[in-house]
Short mmCIF file of C-alpha atoms and ligand atoms in Angstrom, two decimals:
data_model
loop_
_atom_site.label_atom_id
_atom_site.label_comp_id
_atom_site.label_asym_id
_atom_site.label_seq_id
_atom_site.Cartn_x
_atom_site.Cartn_y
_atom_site.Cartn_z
CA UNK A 1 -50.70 54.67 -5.46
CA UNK A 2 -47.19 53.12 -5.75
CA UNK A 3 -44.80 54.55 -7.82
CA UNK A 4 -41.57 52.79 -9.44
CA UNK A 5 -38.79 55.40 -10.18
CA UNK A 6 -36.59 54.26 -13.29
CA UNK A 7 -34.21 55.37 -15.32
CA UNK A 8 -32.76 53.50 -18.17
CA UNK A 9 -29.02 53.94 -18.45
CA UNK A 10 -28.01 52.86 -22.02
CA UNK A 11 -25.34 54.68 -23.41
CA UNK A 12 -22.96 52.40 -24.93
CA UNK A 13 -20.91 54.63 -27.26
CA UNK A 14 -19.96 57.57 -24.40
CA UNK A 15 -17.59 56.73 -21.99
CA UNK A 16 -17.90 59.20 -19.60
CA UNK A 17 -21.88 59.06 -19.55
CA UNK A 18 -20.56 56.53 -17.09
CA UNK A 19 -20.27 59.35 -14.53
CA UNK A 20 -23.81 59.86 -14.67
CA UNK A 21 -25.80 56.97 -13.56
CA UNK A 22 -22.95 57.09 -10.56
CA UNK A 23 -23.60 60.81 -9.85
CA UNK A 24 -28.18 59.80 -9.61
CA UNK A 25 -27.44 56.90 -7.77
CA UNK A 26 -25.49 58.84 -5.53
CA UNK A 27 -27.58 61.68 -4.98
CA UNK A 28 -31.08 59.59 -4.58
CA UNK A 29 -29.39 57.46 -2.15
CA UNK A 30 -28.44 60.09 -0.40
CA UNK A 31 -32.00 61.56 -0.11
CA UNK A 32 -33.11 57.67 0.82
CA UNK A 33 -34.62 56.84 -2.51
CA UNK A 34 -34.41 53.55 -4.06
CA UNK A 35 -35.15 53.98 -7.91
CA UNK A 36 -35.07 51.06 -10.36
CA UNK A 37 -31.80 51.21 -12.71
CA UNK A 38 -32.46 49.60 -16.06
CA UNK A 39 -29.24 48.79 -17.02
CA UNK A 40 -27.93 47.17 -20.91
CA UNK A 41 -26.19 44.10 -20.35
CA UNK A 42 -23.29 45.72 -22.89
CA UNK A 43 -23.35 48.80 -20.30
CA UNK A 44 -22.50 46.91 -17.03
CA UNK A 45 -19.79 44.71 -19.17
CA UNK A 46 -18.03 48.08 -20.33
CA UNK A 47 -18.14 49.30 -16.44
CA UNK A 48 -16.39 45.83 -15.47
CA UNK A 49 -13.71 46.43 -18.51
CA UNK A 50 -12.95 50.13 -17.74
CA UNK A 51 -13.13 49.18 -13.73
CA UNK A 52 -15.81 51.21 -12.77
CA UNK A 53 -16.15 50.36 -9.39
CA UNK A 54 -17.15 54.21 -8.39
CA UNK A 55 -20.29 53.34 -10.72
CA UNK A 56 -20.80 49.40 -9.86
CA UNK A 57 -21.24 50.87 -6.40
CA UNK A 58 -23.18 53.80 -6.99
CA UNK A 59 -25.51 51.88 -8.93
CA UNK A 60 -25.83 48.64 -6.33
CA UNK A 61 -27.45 50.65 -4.04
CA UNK A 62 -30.88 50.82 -5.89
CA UNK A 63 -32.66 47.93 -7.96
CA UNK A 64 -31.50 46.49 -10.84
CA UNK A 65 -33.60 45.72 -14.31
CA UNK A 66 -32.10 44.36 -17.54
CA UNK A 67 -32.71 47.03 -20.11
CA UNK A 68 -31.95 44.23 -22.98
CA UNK A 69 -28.66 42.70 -23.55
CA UNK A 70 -27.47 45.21 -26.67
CA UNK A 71 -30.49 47.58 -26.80
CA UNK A 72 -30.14 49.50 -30.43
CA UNK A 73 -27.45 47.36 -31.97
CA UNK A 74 -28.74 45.12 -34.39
CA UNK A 75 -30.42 42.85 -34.63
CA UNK A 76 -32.83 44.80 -31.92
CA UNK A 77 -35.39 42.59 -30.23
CA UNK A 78 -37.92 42.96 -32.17
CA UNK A 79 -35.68 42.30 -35.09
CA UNK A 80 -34.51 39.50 -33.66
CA UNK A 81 -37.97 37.73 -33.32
CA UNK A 82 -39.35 38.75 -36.25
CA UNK A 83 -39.43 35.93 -38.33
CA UNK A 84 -39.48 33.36 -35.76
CA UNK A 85 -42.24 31.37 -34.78
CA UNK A 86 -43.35 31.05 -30.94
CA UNK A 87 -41.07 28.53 -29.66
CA UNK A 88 -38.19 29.86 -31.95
CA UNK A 89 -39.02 33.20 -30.71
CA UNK A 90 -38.91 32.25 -26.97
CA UNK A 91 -35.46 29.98 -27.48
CA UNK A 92 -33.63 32.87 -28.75
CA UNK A 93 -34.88 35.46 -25.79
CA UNK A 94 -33.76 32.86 -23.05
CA UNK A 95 -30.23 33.07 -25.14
CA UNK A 96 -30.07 36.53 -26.05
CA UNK A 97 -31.30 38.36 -22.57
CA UNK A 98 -30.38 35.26 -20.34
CA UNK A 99 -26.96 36.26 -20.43
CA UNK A 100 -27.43 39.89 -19.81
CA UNK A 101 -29.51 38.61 -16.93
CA UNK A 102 -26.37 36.70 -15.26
CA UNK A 103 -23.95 39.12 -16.31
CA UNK A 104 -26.14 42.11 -14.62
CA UNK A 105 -25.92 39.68 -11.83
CA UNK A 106 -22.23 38.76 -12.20
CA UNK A 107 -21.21 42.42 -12.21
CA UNK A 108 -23.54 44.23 -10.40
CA UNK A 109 -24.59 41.44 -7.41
CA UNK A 110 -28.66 41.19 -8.17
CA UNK A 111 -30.63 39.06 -10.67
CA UNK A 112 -32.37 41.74 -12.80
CA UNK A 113 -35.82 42.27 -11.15
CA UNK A 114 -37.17 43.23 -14.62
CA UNK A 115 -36.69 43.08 -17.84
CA UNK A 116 -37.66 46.68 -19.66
CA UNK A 117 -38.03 47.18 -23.47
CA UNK A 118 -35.19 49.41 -25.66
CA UNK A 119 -37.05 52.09 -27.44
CA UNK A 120 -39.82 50.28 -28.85
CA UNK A 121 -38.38 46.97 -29.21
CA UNK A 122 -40.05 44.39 -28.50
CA UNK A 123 -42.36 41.25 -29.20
CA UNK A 124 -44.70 38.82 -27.68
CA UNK A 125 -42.38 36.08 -26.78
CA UNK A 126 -40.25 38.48 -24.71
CA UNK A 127 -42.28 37.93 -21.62
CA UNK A 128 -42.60 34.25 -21.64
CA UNK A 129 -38.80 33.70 -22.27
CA UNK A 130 -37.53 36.38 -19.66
CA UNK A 131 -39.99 34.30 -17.37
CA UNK A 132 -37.78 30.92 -18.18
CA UNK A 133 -34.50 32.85 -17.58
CA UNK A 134 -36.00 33.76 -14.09
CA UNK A 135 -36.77 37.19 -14.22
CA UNK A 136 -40.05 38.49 -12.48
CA UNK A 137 -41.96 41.21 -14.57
CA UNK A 138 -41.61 43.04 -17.34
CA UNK A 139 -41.65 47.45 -17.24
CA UNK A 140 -43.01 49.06 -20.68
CA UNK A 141 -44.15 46.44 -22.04
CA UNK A 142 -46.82 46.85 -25.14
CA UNK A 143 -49.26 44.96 -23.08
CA UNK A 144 -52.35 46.02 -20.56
CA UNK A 145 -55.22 44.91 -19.27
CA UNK A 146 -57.83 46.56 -16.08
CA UNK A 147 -56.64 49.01 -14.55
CA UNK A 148 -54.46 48.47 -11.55
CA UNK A 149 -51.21 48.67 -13.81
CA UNK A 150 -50.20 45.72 -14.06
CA UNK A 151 -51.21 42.69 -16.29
CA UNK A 152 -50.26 38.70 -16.55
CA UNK A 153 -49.57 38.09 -20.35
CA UNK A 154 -47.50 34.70 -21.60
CA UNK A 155 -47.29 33.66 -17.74
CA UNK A 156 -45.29 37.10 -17.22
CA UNK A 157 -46.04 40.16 -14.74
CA UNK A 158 -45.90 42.77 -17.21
CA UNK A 159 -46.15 46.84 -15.91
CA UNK A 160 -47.03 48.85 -18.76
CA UNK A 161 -48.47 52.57 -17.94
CA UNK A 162 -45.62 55.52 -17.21
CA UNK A 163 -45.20 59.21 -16.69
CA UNK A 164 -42.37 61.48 -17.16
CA UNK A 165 -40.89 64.77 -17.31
CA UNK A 166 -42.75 66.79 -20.12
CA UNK A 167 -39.92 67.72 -22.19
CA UNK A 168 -37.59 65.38 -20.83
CA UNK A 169 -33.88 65.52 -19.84
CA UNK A 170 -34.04 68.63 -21.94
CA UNK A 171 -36.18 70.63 -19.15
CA UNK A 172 -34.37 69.29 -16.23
CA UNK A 173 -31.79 70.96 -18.13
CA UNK A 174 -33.40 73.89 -18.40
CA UNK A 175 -35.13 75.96 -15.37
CA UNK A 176 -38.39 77.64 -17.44
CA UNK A 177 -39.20 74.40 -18.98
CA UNK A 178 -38.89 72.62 -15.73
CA UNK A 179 -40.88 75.24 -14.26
CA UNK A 180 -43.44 74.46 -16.97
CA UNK A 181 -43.06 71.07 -16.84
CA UNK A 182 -43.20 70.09 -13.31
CA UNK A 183 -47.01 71.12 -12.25
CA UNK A 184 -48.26 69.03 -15.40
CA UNK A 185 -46.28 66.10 -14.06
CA UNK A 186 -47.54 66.26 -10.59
CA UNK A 187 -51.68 67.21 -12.24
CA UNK A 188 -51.11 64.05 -14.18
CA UNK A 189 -50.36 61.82 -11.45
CA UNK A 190 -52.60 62.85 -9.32
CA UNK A 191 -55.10 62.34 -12.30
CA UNK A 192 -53.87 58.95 -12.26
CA UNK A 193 -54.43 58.38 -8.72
CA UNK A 194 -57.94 59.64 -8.45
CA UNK A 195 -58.93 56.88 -10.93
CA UNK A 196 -58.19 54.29 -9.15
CA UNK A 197 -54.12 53.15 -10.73
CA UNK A 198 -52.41 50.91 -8.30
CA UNK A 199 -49.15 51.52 -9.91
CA UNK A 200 -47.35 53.65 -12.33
CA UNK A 201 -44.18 53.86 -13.29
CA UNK A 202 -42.69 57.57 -13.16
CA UNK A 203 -39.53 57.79 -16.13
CA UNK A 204 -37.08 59.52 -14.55
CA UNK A 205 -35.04 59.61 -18.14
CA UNK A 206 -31.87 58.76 -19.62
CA UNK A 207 -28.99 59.68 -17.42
CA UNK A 208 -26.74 60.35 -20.61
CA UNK A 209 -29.15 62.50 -21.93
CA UNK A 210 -28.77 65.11 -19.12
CA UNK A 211 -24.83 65.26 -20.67
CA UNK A 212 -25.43 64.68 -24.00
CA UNK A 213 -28.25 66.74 -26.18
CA UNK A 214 -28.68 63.97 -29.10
CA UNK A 215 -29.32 60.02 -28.32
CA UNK A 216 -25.96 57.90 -28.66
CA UNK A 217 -27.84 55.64 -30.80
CA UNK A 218 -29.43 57.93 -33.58
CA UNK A 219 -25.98 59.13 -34.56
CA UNK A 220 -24.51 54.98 -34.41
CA UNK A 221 -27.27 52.72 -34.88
CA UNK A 222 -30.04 54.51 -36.67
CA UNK A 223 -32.47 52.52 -38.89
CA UNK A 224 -30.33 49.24 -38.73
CA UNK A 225 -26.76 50.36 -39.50
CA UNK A 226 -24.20 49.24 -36.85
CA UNK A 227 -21.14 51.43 -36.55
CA UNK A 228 -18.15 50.04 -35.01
CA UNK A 229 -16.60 51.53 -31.87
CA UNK A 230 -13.63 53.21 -33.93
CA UNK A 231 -16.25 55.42 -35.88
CA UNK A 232 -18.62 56.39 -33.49
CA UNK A 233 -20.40 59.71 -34.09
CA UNK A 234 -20.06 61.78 -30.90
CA UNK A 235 -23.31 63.61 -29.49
CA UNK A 236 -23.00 67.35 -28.88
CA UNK A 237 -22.22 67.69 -24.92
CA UNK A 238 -23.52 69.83 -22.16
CA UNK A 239 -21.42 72.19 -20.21
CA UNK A 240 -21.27 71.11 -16.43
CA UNK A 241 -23.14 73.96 -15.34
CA UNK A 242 -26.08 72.85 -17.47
CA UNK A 243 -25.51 69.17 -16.02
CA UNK A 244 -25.37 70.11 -12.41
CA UNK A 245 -28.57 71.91 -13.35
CA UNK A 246 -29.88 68.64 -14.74
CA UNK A 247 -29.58 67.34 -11.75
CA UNK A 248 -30.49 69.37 -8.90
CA UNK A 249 -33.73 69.55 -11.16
CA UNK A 250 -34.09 65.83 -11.26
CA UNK A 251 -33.91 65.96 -7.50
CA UNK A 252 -36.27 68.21 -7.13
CA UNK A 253 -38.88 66.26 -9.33
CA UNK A 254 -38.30 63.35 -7.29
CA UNK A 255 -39.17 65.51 -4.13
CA UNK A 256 -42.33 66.88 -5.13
CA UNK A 257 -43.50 63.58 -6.28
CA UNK A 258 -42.93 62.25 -3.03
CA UNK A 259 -44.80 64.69 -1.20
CA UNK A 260 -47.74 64.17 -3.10
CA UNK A 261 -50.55 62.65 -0.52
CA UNK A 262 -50.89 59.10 -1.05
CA UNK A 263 -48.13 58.13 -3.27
CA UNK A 264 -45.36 55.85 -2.11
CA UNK A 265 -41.98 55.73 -4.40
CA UNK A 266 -40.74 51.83 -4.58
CA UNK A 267 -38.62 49.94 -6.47
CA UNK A 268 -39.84 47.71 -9.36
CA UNK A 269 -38.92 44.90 -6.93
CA UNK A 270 -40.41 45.73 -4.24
CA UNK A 271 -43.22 46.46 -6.49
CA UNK A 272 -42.99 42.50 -7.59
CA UNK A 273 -43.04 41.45 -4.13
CA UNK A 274 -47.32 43.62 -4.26
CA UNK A 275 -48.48 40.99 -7.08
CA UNK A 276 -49.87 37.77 -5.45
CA UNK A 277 -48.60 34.36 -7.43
CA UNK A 278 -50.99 33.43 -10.58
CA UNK A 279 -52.88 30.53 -9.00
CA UNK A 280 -55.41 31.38 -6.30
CA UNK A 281 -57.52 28.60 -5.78
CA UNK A 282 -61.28 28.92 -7.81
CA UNK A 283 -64.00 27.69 -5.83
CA UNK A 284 -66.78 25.69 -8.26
CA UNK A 285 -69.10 28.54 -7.98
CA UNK A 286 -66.64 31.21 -9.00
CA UNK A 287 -66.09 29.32 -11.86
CA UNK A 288 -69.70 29.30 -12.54
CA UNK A 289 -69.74 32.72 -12.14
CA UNK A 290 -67.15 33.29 -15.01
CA UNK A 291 -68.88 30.61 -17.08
CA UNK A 292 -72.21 32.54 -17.12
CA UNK A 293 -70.28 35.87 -16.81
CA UNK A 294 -68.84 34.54 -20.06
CA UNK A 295 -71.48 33.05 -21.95
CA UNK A 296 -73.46 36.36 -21.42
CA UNK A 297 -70.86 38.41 -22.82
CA UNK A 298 -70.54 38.98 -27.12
CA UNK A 299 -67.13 38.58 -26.73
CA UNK A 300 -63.71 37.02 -25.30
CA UNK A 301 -62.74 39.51 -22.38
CA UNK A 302 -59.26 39.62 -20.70
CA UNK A 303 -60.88 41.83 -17.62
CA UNK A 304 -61.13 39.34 -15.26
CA UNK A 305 -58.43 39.00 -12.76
CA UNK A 306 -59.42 35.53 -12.05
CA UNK A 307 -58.56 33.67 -15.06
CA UNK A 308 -57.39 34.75 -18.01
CA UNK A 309 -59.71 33.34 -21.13
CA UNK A 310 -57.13 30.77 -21.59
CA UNK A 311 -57.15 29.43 -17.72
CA UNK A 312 -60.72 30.06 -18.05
CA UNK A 313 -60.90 27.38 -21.01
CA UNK A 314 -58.63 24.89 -19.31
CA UNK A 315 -60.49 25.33 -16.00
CA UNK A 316 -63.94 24.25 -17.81
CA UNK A 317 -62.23 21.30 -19.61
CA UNK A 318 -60.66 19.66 -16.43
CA UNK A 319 -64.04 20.90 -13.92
CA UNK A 320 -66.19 18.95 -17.02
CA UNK A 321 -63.80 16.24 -16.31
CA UNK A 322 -63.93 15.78 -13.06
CA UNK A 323 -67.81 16.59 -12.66
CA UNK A 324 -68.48 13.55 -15.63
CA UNK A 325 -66.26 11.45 -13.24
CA UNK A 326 -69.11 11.56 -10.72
CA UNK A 327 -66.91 10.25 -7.53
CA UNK A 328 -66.37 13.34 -5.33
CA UNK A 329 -65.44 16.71 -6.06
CA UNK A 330 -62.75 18.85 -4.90
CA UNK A 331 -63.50 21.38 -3.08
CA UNK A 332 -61.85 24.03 -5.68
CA UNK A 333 -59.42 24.27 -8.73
CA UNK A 334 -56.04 25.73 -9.13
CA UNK A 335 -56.24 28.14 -12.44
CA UNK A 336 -52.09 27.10 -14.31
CA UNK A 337 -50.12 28.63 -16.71
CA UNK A 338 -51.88 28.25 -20.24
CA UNK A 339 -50.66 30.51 -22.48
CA UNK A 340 -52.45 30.86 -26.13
CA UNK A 341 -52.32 28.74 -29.27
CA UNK A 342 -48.74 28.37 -31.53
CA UNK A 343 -50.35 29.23 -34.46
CA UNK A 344 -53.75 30.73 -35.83
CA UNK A 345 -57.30 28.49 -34.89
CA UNK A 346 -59.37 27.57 -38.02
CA UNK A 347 -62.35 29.53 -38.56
CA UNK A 348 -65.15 27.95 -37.78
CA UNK A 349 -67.94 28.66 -40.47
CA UNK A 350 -71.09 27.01 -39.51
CA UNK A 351 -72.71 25.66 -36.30
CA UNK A 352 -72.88 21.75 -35.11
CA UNK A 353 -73.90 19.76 -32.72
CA UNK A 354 -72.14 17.65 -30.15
CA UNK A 355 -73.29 14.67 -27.98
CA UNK A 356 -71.77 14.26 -24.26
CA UNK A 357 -69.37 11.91 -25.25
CA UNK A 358 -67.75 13.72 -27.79
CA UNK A 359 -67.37 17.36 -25.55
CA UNK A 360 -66.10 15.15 -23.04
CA UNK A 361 -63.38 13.44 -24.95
CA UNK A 362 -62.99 17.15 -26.75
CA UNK A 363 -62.19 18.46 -23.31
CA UNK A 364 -59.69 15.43 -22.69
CA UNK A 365 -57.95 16.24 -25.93
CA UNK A 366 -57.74 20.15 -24.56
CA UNK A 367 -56.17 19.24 -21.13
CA UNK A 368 -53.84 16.30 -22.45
CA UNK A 369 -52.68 19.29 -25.00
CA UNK A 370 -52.13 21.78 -21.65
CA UNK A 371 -50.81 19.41 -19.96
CA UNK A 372 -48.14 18.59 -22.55
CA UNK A 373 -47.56 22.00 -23.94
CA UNK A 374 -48.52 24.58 -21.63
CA UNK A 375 -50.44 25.71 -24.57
CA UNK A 376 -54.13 25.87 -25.88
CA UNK A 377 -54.47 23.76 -28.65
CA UNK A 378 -55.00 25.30 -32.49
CA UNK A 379 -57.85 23.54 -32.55
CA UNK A 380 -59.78 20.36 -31.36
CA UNK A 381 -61.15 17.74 -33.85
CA UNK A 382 -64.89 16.65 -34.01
CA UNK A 383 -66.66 14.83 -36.56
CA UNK A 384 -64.13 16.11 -38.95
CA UNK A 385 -64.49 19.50 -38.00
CA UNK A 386 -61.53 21.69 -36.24
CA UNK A 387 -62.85 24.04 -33.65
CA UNK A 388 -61.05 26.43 -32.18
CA UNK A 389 -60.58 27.67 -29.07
CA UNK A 390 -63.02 30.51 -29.02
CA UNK A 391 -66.04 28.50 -30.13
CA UNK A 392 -64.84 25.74 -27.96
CA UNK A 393 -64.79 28.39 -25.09
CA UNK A 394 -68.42 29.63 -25.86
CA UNK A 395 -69.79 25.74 -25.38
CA UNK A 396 -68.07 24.84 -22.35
CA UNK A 397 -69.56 28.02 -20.82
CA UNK A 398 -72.82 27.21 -21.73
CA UNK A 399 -72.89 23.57 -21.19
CA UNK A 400 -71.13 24.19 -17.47
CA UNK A 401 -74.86 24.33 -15.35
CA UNK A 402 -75.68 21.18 -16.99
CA UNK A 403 -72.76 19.69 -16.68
CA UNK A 404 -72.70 20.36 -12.82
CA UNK A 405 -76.20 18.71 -12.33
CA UNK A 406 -74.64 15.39 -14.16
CA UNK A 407 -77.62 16.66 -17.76
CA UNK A 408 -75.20 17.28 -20.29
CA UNK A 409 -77.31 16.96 -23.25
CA UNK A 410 -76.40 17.60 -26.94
CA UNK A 411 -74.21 20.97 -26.68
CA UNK A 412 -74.07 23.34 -29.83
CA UNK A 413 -70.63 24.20 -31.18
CA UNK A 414 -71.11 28.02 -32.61
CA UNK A 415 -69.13 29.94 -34.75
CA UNK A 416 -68.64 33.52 -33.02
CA UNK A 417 -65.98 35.68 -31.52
CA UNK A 418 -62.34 33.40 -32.44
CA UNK A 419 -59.58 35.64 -30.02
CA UNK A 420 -59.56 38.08 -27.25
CA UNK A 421 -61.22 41.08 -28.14
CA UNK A 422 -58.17 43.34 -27.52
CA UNK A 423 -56.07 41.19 -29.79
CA UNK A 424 -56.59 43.50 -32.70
CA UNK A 425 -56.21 46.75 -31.30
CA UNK A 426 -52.93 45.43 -28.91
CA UNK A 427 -51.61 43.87 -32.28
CA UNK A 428 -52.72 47.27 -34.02
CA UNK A 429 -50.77 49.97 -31.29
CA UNK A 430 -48.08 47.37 -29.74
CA UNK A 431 -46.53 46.43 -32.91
CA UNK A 432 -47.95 47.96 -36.29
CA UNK A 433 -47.98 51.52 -35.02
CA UNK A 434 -44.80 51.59 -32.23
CA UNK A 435 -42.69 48.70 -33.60
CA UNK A 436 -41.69 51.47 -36.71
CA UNK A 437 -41.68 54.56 -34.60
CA UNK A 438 -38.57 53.76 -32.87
CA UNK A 439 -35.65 54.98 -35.35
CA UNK A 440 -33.33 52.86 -34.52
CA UNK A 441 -35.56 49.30 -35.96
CA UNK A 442 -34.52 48.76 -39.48
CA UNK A 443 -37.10 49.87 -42.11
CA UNK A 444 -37.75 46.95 -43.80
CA UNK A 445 -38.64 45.01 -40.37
CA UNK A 446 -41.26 42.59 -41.18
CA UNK A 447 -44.35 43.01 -38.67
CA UNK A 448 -46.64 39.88 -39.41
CA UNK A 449 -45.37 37.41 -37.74
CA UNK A 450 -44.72 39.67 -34.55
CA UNK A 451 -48.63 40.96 -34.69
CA UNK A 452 -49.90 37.17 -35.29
CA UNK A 453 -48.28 35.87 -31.85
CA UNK A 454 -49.71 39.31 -30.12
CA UNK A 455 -52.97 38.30 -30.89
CA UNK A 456 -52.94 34.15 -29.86
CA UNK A 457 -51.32 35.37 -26.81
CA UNK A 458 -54.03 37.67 -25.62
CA UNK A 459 -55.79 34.70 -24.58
CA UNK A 460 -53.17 34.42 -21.54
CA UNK A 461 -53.69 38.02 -20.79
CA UNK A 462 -55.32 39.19 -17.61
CA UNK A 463 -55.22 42.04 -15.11
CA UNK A 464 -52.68 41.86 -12.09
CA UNK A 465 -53.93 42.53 -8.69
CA UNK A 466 -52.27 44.41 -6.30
CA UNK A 467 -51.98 43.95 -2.05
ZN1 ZN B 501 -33.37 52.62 -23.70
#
C-alpha cells in the first residue's frame, strides 16, 4: 500500500510557527523521508517577506502542495463559489488558487503537485479549475469512488481517504496519549491494507499545532469575521520541552509506519506519477461490455474504472456514429474528458419512442455539444421532448447490439434513474453535512448551489487505477 505523508502548514497569524515546518522538514530529511508539505499561498509569501530562507530550504527538500491561496480568511473557498454557477465557479478558482500555484512555485522552486482543501472548504469546481491552472490531483477532497484511493472527478485526480494520529498534535505532545494512540494508528492501517487500498494518505498534522494548543484561525477568522494583523488573538503556546516532545514523537510515528510490512511512504507526487493518464484506448467489445454491464444495472454507477458514466455516454454517441457510417471501423476508441451537465436535466415523465434517424441525429447533437463544451448536454431535443442524459444513457446502452449488427430499429426513450447514484449521498456528506462543520465558514453560507454542481458532476466521476 502506498502511503503519502502530509502535513498542512497554515499558520498565518504566528510568526514563529515558522520555525516549525523548518524544524519537520529538517528532521524527516534527515531520516530520508520525503513527506508532502501543503503549504498556503499567504504562508510561503510571509516566509519570502520575513526572509526565511532557513525555512524556504528546509521545506524544498520534500514535495510541495498548495493548501489554498488564503485558507480561513474570507471569503473561504467554499464561500467563494457559493453562488456561482459552473463556469463562474471554475473562472474564479483558476484566479484565486492560480496565483498561489505560481507563487508556491516562485518562492519555493516546484509547481504545487496538489492542491489540498482548508478545513472543509471546498466545492465541485475546485478540481476542474486547479486542473486548468496545471496542477495534478487533488488530497482531501469530498470526492470517492472504488476503492484503490483515488478517483477522476471534473477531469481531476482527486485522493480522498486519510489517517492520522488519534488525538492529534495534542498526543504527540503528550507521551500516554501517544502511547495510546500509536497501536490504533498502525491496527488501522493495516486494516486498510488488508482490504485491498492502494493508497492512503497518513495526516501527519499541523506543524503549528505542536507549538500552539488552540488553531490560529478559531481565535482570527472564526465563523466569517476577518481580523486584521494588528489585532490578532494569540493562541496559548507550548513550552519547548513539550515541543521537542512533539517532535521526537512525530518521528517516531513516522518510523513505525514505515516498518509496517508492505507499506511504502511517497510523496503525493510521486504518488501522481502511479495514476495512468485518463484515456486508455476501449476496444468495441469493452464497450459492449459496459453497454450491457449498464443496461443490466437499476442504476447510473461511477465503479467502473473504464469510463466514467459521462465518457461512457459520449463513447456510445460517437461508436453509434461511426457504426451508422458503415465504411470501416476503428479498431478502438479513446474515452475524453466529459465532465457533467451545467445545469439540472429535465425530468423525463413518460416513455417514447424513437426511430433510427432521430437517435442518430440525437447522438450527433450529444457529441457536437462535447465537442464544443467539454460538457454533457442538459438535455437533447426529440419530438419536442427534452431528454436528459440519464434516459438518453439507458437507450444508447440498449440499442448498442443492434446498432453494431447495422438493425437499429425503433429504440424506447425511458424515464428512470436521471444522475449518478452517489450524487445524493456525495452532495448529502461532501457539502450539506461537512461544508458547516468547519468553524471557520460563515453561518449563513448558502449550500444549494454548491450541492447542485456535486451532483451533475458525479457523472465525470470514476475510480483511479493504480500501477
Ligand atoms: Zn488547513
Amino acid at each position: 500500500m502506498l502511503i503519502y505523508l502530509i502535513f498542512d502548514v497554515e499558520d498565518l497569524v504566528h510568526s514563529d510557527s515558522d520555525d516549525i515546518p523548518r524544524d519537520i522538514g529538517t528532521m524527516l530529511a534527515d531520516d530520508g523521508v520525503v513527506a508532502t508539505m501543503c503549504v498556503v499561498g499567504e504562508k510561503a509569501r510571509l516566509w519570502e517577506q520575513r526572509g526565511r530562507r532557513d525555512v524556504l530550504a528546509a521545506v524544498a527538500q520534500h514535495d510541495v502542495c498548495l493548501h489554498t491561496d488564503r485558507h480561513s480568511v474570507h471569503p473561504t473557498v467554499s464561500e467563494y463559489l457559493a453562488d456561482k454557477d459552473w463556469a463562474d465557479g471554475v473562472a474564479e478558482i483558476v484566479r484565486q488558487e492560480g496565483q498561489g500555484a505560481r507563487d508556491l512555485a516562485r518562492i519555493l522552486g516546484q509547481y504545487p503537485s496538489s492542491w489540498g482543501t482548508s478545513g472543509n472548504s471546498w466545492g465541485p469546481q475546485v478540481p476542474a479549475g486547479t486542473r486548468l491552472v496545471g496542477i495534478p490531483s487533488n488530497v482531501y477532497t469530498h470526492v470517492k469512488a472504488g476503492d484503490t484511493g483515488a478517483c477522476w472527478f471534473a477531469g481531476q485526480l482527486c485522493y480522498s481517504d486519510y489517517v492520522g494520529l488519534p488525538g492529534g498534535e495534542d498526543a504527540y505532545c503528550d507521551d500516554e496519549a501517544f502511547e495510546r494512540g500509536l497501536p490504533a494508528l498502525l491496527a488501522e492501517i493495516e486494516r486498510a491494507r488488508q482490504n485491498g487500498v492502494g493508497c492512503i494518505g497518513l495526516f501527519g498534522g499541523h506543524p503549528t499545532r505542536l507549538r500552539y494548543r488552540v488553531f490560529w484561525d478559531a481565535l482570527n477568522y472564526n465563523r466569517g469575521q476577518n481580523t486584521t494583523p494588528t489585532d490578532y488573538q494569540f493562541a496559548p503556546r507550548r513550552e519547548d520541552d513539550a515541543y521537542r516532545l512533539g517532535l521526537r514523537n512525530l518521528r517516531r510515528m513516522v518510523a513505525a509506519v514505515r516498518e509496517l510490512p508492505e507499506v511504502r511512504i511517497l510523496s503525493v507526487r510521486a504518488l501522481n506519477q502511479r495514476v495512468p493518464p485518463d484515456h486508455t484506448a476501449i476496444s468495441w467489445d469493452e464497450l459492449g461490455k459496459l453497454a450491457s454491464d449498464a443496461s443490466q444495472s437499476a442504476v447510473i454507477s461511477t465503479d467502473d474504472s473504464t469510463a466514467s458514466p459521462a465518457q461512457l455516454l459520449d463513447l456510445l454517441g460517437r461508436a453509434f456514429l461511426t457504426a451508422a457510417i458503415g465504411s470501416t471501423r476503428p479498431k478502438c476508441l479513446l474515452p475524453r474528458l466529459v465532465l457533467g451537465p451545467v445545469s439540472q436535466p429535465p425530468l423525463l415523465d413518460q416513455s417514447l419512442v424513437v426511430n433510427a434517424t432521430q437517435l442518430l441525429s440525437m447522438c450527433e447533437a450529444l457529441v457536437r455539444h462535447i465537442d464544443a463544451t467539454q460538457h454533457l448536454p442538459v438535455s437533447l431535443e426529440v419530438d419536442g421532448v427534452q431528454i436528459g442524459p440519464g434516459p438518453f444513457l439507458r437507450s444508447l446502452t440498449r440499442a448498442y447490439p443492434h446498432v453494431l449488427e447495422g438493425t437499429l430499429t425503433p429504440t424506447s426513450i425511458e424515464p428512470g434513474p436521471q444522475e449518478p447514484d452517489v450524487a445524493e449521498s456525495l452532495a448529502q456528506e461532501g457539502i450539506y453535512k461537512m461544508l458547516p462543520e468547519w468553524t471557520p465558514h460563515t453561518p449563513d453560507l448558502k449550500l444549494e448551489k454548491l450541492a447542485l454542481h456535486m451532483r451533475l458532476q458525479c457523472w465525470s466521476l470514476k475510480p483511479a487505477l493504480l500501477i
